[in-house]
CSV table of C-alpha atoms in Angstrom, one decimal:
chain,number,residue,atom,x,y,z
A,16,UNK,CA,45.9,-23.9,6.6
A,17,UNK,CA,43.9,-25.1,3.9
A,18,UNK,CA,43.6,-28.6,3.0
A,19,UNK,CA,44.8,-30.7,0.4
A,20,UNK,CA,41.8,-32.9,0.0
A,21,UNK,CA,38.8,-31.0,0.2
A,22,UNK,CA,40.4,-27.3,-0.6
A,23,UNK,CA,40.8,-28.0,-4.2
A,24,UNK,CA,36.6,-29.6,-4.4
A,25,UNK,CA,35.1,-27.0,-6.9
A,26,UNK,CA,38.5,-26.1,-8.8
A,27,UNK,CA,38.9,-27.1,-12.1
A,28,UNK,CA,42.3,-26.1,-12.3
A,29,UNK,CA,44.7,-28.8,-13.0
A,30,UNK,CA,47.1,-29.9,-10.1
A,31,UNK,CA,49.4,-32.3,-8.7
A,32,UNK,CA,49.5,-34.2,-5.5
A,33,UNK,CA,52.6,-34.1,-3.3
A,34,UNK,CA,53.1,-37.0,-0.9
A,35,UNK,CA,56.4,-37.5,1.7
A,36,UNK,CA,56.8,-41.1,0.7
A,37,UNK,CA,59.7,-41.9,2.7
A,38,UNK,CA,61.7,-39.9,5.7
A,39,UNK,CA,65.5,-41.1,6.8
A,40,UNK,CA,66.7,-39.3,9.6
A,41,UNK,CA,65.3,-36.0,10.5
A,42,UNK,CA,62.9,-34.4,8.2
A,43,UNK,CA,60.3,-31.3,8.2
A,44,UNK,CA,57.1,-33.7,8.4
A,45,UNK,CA,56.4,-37.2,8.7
A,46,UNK,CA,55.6,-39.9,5.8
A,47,UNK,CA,52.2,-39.5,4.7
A,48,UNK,CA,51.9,-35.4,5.2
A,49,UNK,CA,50.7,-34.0,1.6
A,50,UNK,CA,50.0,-30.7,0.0
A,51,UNK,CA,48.2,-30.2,-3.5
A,52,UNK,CA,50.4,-28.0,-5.8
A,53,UNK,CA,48.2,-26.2,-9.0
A,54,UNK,CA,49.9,-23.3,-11.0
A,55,UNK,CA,48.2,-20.7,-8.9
A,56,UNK,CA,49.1,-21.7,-5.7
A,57,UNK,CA,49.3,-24.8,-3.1
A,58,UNK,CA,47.0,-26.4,-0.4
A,59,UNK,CA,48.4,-27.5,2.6
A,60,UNK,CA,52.2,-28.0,3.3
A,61,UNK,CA,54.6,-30.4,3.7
A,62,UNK,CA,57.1,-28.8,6.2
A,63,UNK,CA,57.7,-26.0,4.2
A,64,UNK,CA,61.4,-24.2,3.7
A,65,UNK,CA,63.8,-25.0,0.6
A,66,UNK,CA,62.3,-28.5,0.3
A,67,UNK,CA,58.8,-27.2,0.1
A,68,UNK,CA,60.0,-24.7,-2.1
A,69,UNK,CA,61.6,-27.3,-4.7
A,70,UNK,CA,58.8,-29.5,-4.7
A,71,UNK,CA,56.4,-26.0,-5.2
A,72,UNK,CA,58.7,-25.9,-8.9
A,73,UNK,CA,59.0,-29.8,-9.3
A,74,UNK,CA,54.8,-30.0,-9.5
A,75,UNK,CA,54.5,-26.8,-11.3
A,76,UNK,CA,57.0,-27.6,-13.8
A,77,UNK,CA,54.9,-30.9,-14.5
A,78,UNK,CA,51.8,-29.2,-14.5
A,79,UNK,CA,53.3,-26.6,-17.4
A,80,UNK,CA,54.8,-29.0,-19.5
A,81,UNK,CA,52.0,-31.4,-19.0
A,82,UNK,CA,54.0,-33.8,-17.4
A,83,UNK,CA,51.2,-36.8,-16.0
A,84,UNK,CA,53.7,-39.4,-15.4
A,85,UNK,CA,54.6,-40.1,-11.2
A,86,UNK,CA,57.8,-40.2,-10.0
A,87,UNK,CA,59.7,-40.4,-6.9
A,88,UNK,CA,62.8,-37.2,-6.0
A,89,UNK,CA,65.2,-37.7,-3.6
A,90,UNK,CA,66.2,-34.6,-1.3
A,91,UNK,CA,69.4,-35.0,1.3
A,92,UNK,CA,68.4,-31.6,3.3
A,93,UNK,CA,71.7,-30.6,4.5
A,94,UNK,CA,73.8,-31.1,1.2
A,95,UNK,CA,71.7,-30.4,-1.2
A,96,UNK,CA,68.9,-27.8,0.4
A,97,UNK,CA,70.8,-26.3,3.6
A,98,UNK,CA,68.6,-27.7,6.2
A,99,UNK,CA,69.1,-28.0,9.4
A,100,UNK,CA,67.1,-30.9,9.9
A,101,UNK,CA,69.8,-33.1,7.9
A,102,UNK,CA,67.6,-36.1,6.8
A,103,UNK,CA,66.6,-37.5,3.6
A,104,UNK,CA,63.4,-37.0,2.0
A,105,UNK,CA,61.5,-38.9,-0.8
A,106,UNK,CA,58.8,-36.8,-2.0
A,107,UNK,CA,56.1,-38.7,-4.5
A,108,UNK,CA,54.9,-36.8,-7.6
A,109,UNK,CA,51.2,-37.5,-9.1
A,110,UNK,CA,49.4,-35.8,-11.6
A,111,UNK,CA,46.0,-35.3,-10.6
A,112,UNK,CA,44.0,-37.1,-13.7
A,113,UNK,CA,40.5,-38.0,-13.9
A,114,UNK,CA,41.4,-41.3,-12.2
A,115,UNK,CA,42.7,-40.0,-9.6
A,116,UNK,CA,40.2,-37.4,-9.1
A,117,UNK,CA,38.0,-39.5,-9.0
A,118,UNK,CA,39.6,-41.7,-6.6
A,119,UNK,CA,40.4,-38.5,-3.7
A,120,UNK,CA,36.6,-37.6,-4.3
A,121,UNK,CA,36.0,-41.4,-3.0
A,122,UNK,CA,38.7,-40.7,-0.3
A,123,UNK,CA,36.8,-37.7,1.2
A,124,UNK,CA,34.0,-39.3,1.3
A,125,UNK,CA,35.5,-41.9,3.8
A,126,UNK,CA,37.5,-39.5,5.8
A,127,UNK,CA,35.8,-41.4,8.5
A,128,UNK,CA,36.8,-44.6,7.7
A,129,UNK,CA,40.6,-46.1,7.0
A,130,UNK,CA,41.8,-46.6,3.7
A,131,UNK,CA,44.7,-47.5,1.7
A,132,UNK,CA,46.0,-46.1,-1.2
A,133,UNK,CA,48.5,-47.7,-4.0
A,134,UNK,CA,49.7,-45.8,-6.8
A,135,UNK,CA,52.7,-46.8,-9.1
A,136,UNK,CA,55.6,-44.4,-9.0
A,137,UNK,CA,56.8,-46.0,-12.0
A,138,UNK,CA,55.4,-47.1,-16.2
A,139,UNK,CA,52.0,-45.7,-16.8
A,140,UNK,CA,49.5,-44.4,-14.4
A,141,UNK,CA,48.1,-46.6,-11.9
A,142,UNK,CA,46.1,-46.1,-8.5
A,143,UNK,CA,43.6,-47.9,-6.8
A,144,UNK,CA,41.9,-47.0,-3.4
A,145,UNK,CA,41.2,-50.3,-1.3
A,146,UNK,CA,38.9,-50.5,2.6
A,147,UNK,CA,39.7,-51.9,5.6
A,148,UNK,CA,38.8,-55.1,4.6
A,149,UNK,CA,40.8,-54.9,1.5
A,150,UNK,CA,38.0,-54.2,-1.3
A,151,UNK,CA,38.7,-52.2,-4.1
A,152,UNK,CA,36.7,-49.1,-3.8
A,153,UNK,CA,37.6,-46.7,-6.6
A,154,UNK,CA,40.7,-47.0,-9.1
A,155,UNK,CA,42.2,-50.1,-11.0
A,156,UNK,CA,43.7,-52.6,-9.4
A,157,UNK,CA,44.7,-55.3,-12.2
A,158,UNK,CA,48.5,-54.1,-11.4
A,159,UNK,CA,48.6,-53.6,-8.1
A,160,UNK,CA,50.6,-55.6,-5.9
A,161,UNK,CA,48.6,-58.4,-3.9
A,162,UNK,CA,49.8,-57.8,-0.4
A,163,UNK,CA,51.6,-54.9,1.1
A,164,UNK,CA,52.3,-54.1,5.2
A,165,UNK,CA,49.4,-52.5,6.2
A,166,UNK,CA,51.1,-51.9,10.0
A,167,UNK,CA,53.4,-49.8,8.4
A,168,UNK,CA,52.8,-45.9,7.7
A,169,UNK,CA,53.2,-44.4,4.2
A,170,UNK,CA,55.9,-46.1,2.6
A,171,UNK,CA,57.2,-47.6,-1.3
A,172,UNK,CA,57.4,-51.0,-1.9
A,173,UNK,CA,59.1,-52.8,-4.9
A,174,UNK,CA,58.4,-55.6,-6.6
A,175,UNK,CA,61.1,-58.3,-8.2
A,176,UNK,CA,60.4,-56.6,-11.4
A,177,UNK,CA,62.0,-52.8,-9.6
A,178,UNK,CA,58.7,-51.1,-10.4
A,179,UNK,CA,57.7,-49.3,-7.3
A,180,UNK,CA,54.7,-48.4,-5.6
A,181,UNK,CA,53.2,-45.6,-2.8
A,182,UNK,CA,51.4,-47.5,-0.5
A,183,UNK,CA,49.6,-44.8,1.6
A,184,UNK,CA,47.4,-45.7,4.6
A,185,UNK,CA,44.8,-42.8,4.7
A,186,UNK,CA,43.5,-43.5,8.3
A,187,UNK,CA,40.1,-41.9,10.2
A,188,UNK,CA,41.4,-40.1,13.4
A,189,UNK,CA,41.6,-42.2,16.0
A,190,UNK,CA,41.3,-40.3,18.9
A,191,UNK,CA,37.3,-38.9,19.9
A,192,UNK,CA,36.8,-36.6,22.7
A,193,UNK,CA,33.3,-36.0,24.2
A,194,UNK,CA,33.5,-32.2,25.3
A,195,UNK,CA,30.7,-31.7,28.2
A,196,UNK,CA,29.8,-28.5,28.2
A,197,UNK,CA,29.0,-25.3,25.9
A,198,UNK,CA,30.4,-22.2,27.7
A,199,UNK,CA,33.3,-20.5,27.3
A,200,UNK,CA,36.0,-22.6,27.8
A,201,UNK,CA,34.0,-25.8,25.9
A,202,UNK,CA,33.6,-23.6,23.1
A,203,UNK,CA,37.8,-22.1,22.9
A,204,UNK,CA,38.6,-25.7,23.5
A,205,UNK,CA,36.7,-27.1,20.0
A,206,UNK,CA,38.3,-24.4,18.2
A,207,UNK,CA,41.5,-25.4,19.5
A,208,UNK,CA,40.9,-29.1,18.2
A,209,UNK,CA,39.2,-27.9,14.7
A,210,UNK,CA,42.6,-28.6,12.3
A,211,UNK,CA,43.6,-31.4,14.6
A,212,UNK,CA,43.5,-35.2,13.8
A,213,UNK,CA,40.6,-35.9,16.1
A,214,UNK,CA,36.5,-36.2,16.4
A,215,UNK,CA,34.8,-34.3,19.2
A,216,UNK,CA,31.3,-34.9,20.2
A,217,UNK,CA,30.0,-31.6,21.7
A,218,UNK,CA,27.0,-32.2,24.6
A,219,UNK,CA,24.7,-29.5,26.6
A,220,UNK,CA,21.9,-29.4,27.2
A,221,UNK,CA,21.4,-25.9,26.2
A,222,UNK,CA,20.7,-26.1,22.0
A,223,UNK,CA,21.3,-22.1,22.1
A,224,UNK,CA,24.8,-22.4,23.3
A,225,UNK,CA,26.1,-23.9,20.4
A,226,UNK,CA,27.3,-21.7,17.6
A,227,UNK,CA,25.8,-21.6,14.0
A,228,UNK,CA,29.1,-22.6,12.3
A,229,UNK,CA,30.8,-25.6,13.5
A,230,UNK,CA,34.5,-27.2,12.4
A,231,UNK,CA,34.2,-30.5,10.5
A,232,UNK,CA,35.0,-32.9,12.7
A,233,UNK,CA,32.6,-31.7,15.5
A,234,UNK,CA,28.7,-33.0,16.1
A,235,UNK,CA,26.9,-31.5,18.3
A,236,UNK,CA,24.4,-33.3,20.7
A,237,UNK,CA,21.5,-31.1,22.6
A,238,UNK,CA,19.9,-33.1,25.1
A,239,UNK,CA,18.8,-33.7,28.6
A,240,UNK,CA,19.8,-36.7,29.1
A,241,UNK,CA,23.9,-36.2,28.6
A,242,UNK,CA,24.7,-39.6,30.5
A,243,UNK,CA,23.6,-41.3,27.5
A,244,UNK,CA,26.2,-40.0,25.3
A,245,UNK,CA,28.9,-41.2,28.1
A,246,UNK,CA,27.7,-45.2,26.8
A,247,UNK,CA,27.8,-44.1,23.3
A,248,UNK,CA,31.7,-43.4,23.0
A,249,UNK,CA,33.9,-45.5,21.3
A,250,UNK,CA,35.8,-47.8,23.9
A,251,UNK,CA,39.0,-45.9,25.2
A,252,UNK,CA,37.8,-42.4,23.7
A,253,UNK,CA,38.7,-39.1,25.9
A,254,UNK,CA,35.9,-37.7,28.0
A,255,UNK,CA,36.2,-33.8,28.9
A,256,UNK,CA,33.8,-32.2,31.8
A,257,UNK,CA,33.2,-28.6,32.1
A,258,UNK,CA,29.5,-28.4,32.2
A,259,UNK,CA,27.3,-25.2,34.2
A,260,UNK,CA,26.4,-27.3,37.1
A,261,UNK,CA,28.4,-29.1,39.4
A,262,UNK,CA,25.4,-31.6,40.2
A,263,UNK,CA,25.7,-32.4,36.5
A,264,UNK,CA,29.7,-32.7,36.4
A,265,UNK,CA,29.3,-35.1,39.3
A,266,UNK,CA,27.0,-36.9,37.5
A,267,UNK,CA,28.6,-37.2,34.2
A,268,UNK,CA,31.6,-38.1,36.2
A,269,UNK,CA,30.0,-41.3,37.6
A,270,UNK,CA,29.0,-42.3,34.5
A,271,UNK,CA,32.4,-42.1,32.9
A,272,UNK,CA,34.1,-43.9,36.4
A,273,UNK,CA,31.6,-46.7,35.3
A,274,UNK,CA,33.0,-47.7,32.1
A,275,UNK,CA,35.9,-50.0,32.3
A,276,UNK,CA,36.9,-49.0,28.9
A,277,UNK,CA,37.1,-45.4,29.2
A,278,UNK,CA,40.3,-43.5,27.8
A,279,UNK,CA,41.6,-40.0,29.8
A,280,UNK,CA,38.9,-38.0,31.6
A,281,UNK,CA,39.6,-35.0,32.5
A,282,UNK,CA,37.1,-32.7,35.0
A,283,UNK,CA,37.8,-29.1,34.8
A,284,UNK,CA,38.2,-27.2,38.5
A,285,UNK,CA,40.1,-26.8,41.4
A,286,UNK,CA,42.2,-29.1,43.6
A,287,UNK,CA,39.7,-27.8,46.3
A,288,UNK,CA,36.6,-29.7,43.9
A,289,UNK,CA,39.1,-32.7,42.8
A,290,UNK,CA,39.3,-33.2,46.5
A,291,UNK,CA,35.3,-33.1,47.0
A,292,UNK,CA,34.8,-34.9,43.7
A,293,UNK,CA,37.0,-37.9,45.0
A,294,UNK,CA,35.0,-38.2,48.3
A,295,UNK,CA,32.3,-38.3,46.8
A,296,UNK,CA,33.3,-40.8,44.4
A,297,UNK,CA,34.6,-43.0,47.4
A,298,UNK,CA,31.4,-43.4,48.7
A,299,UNK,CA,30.1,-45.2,45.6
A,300,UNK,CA,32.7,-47.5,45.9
A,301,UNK,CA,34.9,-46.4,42.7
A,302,UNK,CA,38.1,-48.0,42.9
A,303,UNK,CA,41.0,-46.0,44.0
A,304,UNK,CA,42.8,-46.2,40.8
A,305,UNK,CA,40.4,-44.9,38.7
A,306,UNK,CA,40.0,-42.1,40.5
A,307,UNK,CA,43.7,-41.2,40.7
A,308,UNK,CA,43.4,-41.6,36.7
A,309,UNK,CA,40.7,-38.6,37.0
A,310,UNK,CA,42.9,-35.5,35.7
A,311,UNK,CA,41.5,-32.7,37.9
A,312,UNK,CA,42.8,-29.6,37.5
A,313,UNK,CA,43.2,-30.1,33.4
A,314,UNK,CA,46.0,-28.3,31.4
A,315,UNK,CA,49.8,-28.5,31.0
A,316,UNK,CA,51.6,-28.6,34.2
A,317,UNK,CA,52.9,-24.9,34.8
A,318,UNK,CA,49.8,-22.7,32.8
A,319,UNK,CA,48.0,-20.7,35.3
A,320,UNK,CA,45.8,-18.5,33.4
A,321,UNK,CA,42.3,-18.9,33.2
A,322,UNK,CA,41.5,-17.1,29.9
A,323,UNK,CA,39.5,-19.1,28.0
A,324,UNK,CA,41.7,-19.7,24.9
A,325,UNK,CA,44.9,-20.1,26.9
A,326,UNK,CA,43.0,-22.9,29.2
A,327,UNK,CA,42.3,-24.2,25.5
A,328,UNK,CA,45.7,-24.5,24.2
A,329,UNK,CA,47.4,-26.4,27.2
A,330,UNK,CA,44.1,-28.7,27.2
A,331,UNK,CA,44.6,-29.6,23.6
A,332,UNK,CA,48.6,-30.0,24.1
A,333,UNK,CA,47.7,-32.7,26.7
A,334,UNK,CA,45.4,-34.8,24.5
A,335,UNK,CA,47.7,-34.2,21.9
A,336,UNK,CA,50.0,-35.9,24.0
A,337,UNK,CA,47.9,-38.8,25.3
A,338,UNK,CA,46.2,-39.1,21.6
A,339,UNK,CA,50.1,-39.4,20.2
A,340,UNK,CA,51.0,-42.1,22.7
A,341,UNK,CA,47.6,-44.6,21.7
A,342,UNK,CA,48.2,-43.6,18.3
A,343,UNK,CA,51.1,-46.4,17.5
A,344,UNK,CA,48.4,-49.3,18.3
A,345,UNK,CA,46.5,-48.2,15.6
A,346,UNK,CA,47.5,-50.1,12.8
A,347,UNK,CA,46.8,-53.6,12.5
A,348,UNK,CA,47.9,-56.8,10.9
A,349,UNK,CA,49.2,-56.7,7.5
A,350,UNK,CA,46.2,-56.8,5.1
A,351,UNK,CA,45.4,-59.1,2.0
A,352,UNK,CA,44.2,-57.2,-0.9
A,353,UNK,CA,40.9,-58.2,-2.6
A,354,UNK,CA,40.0,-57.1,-5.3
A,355,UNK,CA,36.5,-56.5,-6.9
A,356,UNK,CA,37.3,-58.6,-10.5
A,357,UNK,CA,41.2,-60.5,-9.6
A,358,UNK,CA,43.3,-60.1,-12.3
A,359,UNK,CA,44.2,-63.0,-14.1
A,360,UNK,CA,46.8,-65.7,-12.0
A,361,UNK,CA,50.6,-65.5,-13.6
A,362,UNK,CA,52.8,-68.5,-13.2
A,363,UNK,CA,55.0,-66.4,-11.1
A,364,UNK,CA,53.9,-63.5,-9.2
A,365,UNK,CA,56.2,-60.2,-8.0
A,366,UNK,CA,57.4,-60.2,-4.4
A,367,UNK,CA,57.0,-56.9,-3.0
A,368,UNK,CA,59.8,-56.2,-0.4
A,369,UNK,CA,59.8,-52.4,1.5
A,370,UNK,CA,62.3,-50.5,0.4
C-alpha cells in the first residue's frame, strides 16, 4: 500500500487529503488513519468499503469543481452505508493548497520526530504544523487555537465561537527493534516490519549480508563490535537475537540482561538452548526475573514451522502485540502552543472544548 505522505512527492496533480477525524463506536480504522485522494486515483486507505468509496467521490467531486474549502462529513455505517461495523465516522476534507503542501513536505521531513497538526474545518483555509515543544514549524498560526490536549489522539476541537478545528498528533514510531543478525530469518523478519509503525536497527557483522535495497525505516549497522549497539538503543526498545554464532548470541545476550531499561528480548532457538542459555546466565548472577522475561523460543504460541517468512509473521505479530500495549504511554501532558510571532492578545480569548 502506498502511502499518503510521501507517495504523492513528485506529482503535480492536484489532490485532497482525507483524515478519520473522529470514530464513535466501531469503525474501519482508527482516528488519525489518512489516504490522499487525486482524480486519478488514491494513496493509502482509510478502511476501505462503502465509506472509503464515498469519501473516494466526496474528494474527487472537490477536486473537479475546485472546491478548496475543508469540511467535516458525518457517516453512521450501518444506516446510511450498510456496514457491519455500525459506528459513526467523521471523516475531514482538505484541499491540498500550496500551504498545505508545503506544510506535509515539512511533515516528512520529521517523520522521525512528533508533531501536531491544526487545521480549521471551518471559514477560510488555515493549518499550521507545531514540534514537540510547541514551536510553529511551517503554516500560520495567527488563528489557531492556543492550547489543545495533546494526550489525546486525532480529534476536533471547538471554540466558543463553533468554528472547529483537526488537531492531528502526527507521532514518530515509538517502538525500535535491534534485529541481530543478517541471515535468513533476520532478513524475512525486516520485510515483515517494512509498512509497520516501527524503526529497526539491523546489526552483523558481515557488510555482504545486507541487501542493496532496504525499507525506510531500517539502518543498517556492519561492525565487529555488535555489543556496542546493545548501549545505543533507546531505553525500553525491543532487542531481537538470531545471529550465526551461538558464542555471539550469548554474548549479545549478556549485554542486553545488563540494561535495566531494556524493553522485550527475544533469542531465537530451542527450549533445549533457552535452557543452556539460562544456566549460563545464572552463573553471572543475572537475576532470575530477567531471565524468565527472556522470550526463547520466539513466535506466536501454536506456529511450528520454520520457514523463514512464516517464523517472520508470528515474530512480528508478537511485537505488534507488545509494541500496542507501550503504545498508550506515549503521549504526554497537554501541550501549550508557541508560536514563532503571537498573534495579537484579544480581550477575550475562545475556549476550545473537545467535541
Amino acid at each position: 500500500m502506498s502511502d499518503w505522505l510521501t507517495a504523492l512527492d513528485n506529482d503535480t496533480q492536484a489532490s485532497v487529503l482525507v483524515t478519520v477525524a473522529l470514530v464513535e463506536g466501531s469503525g474501519p480504522r482508527e482516528a488519525g488513519a489518512k489516504m490522499r485522494v487525486t482524480l486519478d486515483g488514491q494513496a493509502d486507505t482509510i478502511g476501505g468499503g462503502h465509506l472509503e468509496l464515498r469519501a473516494v467521490e466526496i474528494a474527487k467531486t472537490m477536486l473537479a469543481t475546485g472546491d478548496t474549502h475543508a469540511r467535516l462529513e458525518r457517516f453512521a455505517l450501518g444506516p446510511s452505508l450498510g456496514q457491519c461495523c455500525g459506528g459513526v465516522v467523521h471523516l475531514a476534507f482538505e484541499y491540498v493548497d500550496a500551504g498545505l503542501r508545503e506544510l506535509l513536505a515539512a511533515l516528512r521531513e520529521r517523520r522521525q520526530q512528533d508533531s501536531w497538526r491544526v487545521t480549521a474545518l471551518d471559514g477560510e483555509p488555515v493549518s499550521a504544523l507545531f514540534d514537540a515543544a510547541g514551536s510553529l514549524i511551517a503554516g500560520t498560526a495567527a488563528q489557531v487555537p492556543d492550547t489543545f490536549s495533546r494526550e489525546r489522539a486525532t480529534h476536533v476541537a471547538q471554540g466558543s465561537d463553533a468554528r472547529r478545528w483537526l488537531v492531528d498528533p502526527c507521532l514518530a514510531p515509538r517502538a525500535h527493534l535491534t534485529l541481530f543478525g543478517a541471515g535468513h530469518v533476520g532478513a524475512a523478519i525486516v520485510r515483515a516490519l517494512a509498512h509497520l509503525p516501527c524503526n529497526v536497527t539491523w546489526v552483523d557483522e558481515r557488510e555482504d549480508m545486507f541487501p542493496a535495497q532496504l525499507p525506510d525505516n531500517v539502518r543498517i549497522a556492519a561492525t565487529d563490535t555488535p555489543e556496542e549497539f546493545v548501549a545505543m538503543a533507546p531505553p525500553g526498545g525491543s532487542f531481537l537475537v538470531m545471529t550465526h554464532s551461538h558464542a555471539l548470541d550469548q554474548r549479545l545476550t549478556q549485554a542486553i540482561m545488563g540494561r535495566e531499561d531494556a524493553g522485550w528480548f527475544g533469542l531465537i532457538g530451542s527450549q533445549t538452548k533457552r535452557k543452556q542459555f539460562e544456566h549460563r546466565l545464572q552463573a553471572c548472577g543475572v537475576l532470575a526475573e530477567r531471565i524468565a522475561a527472556m522470550v526463547c523460543p520466539i513466535g506466536m504460541p501454536g506456529i511450528r514451522s520454520k520457514v523463514p517468512a512464516v517464523i517472520a509473521a508470528s515474530v512480528a505479530c508478537q511485537l505488534l502485540m507488545v509494541w500496542e500495549e507501550a503504545a498508550s504511554a506515549a503521549l504526554a501532558a497537554p501541550l501549550r502552543l508557541v508560536t514563532a510571532s503571537a498573534p495579537p492578545r484579544r480581550k477575550q480569548r475562545a475556549v476550545i472544548h473537545p467535541l
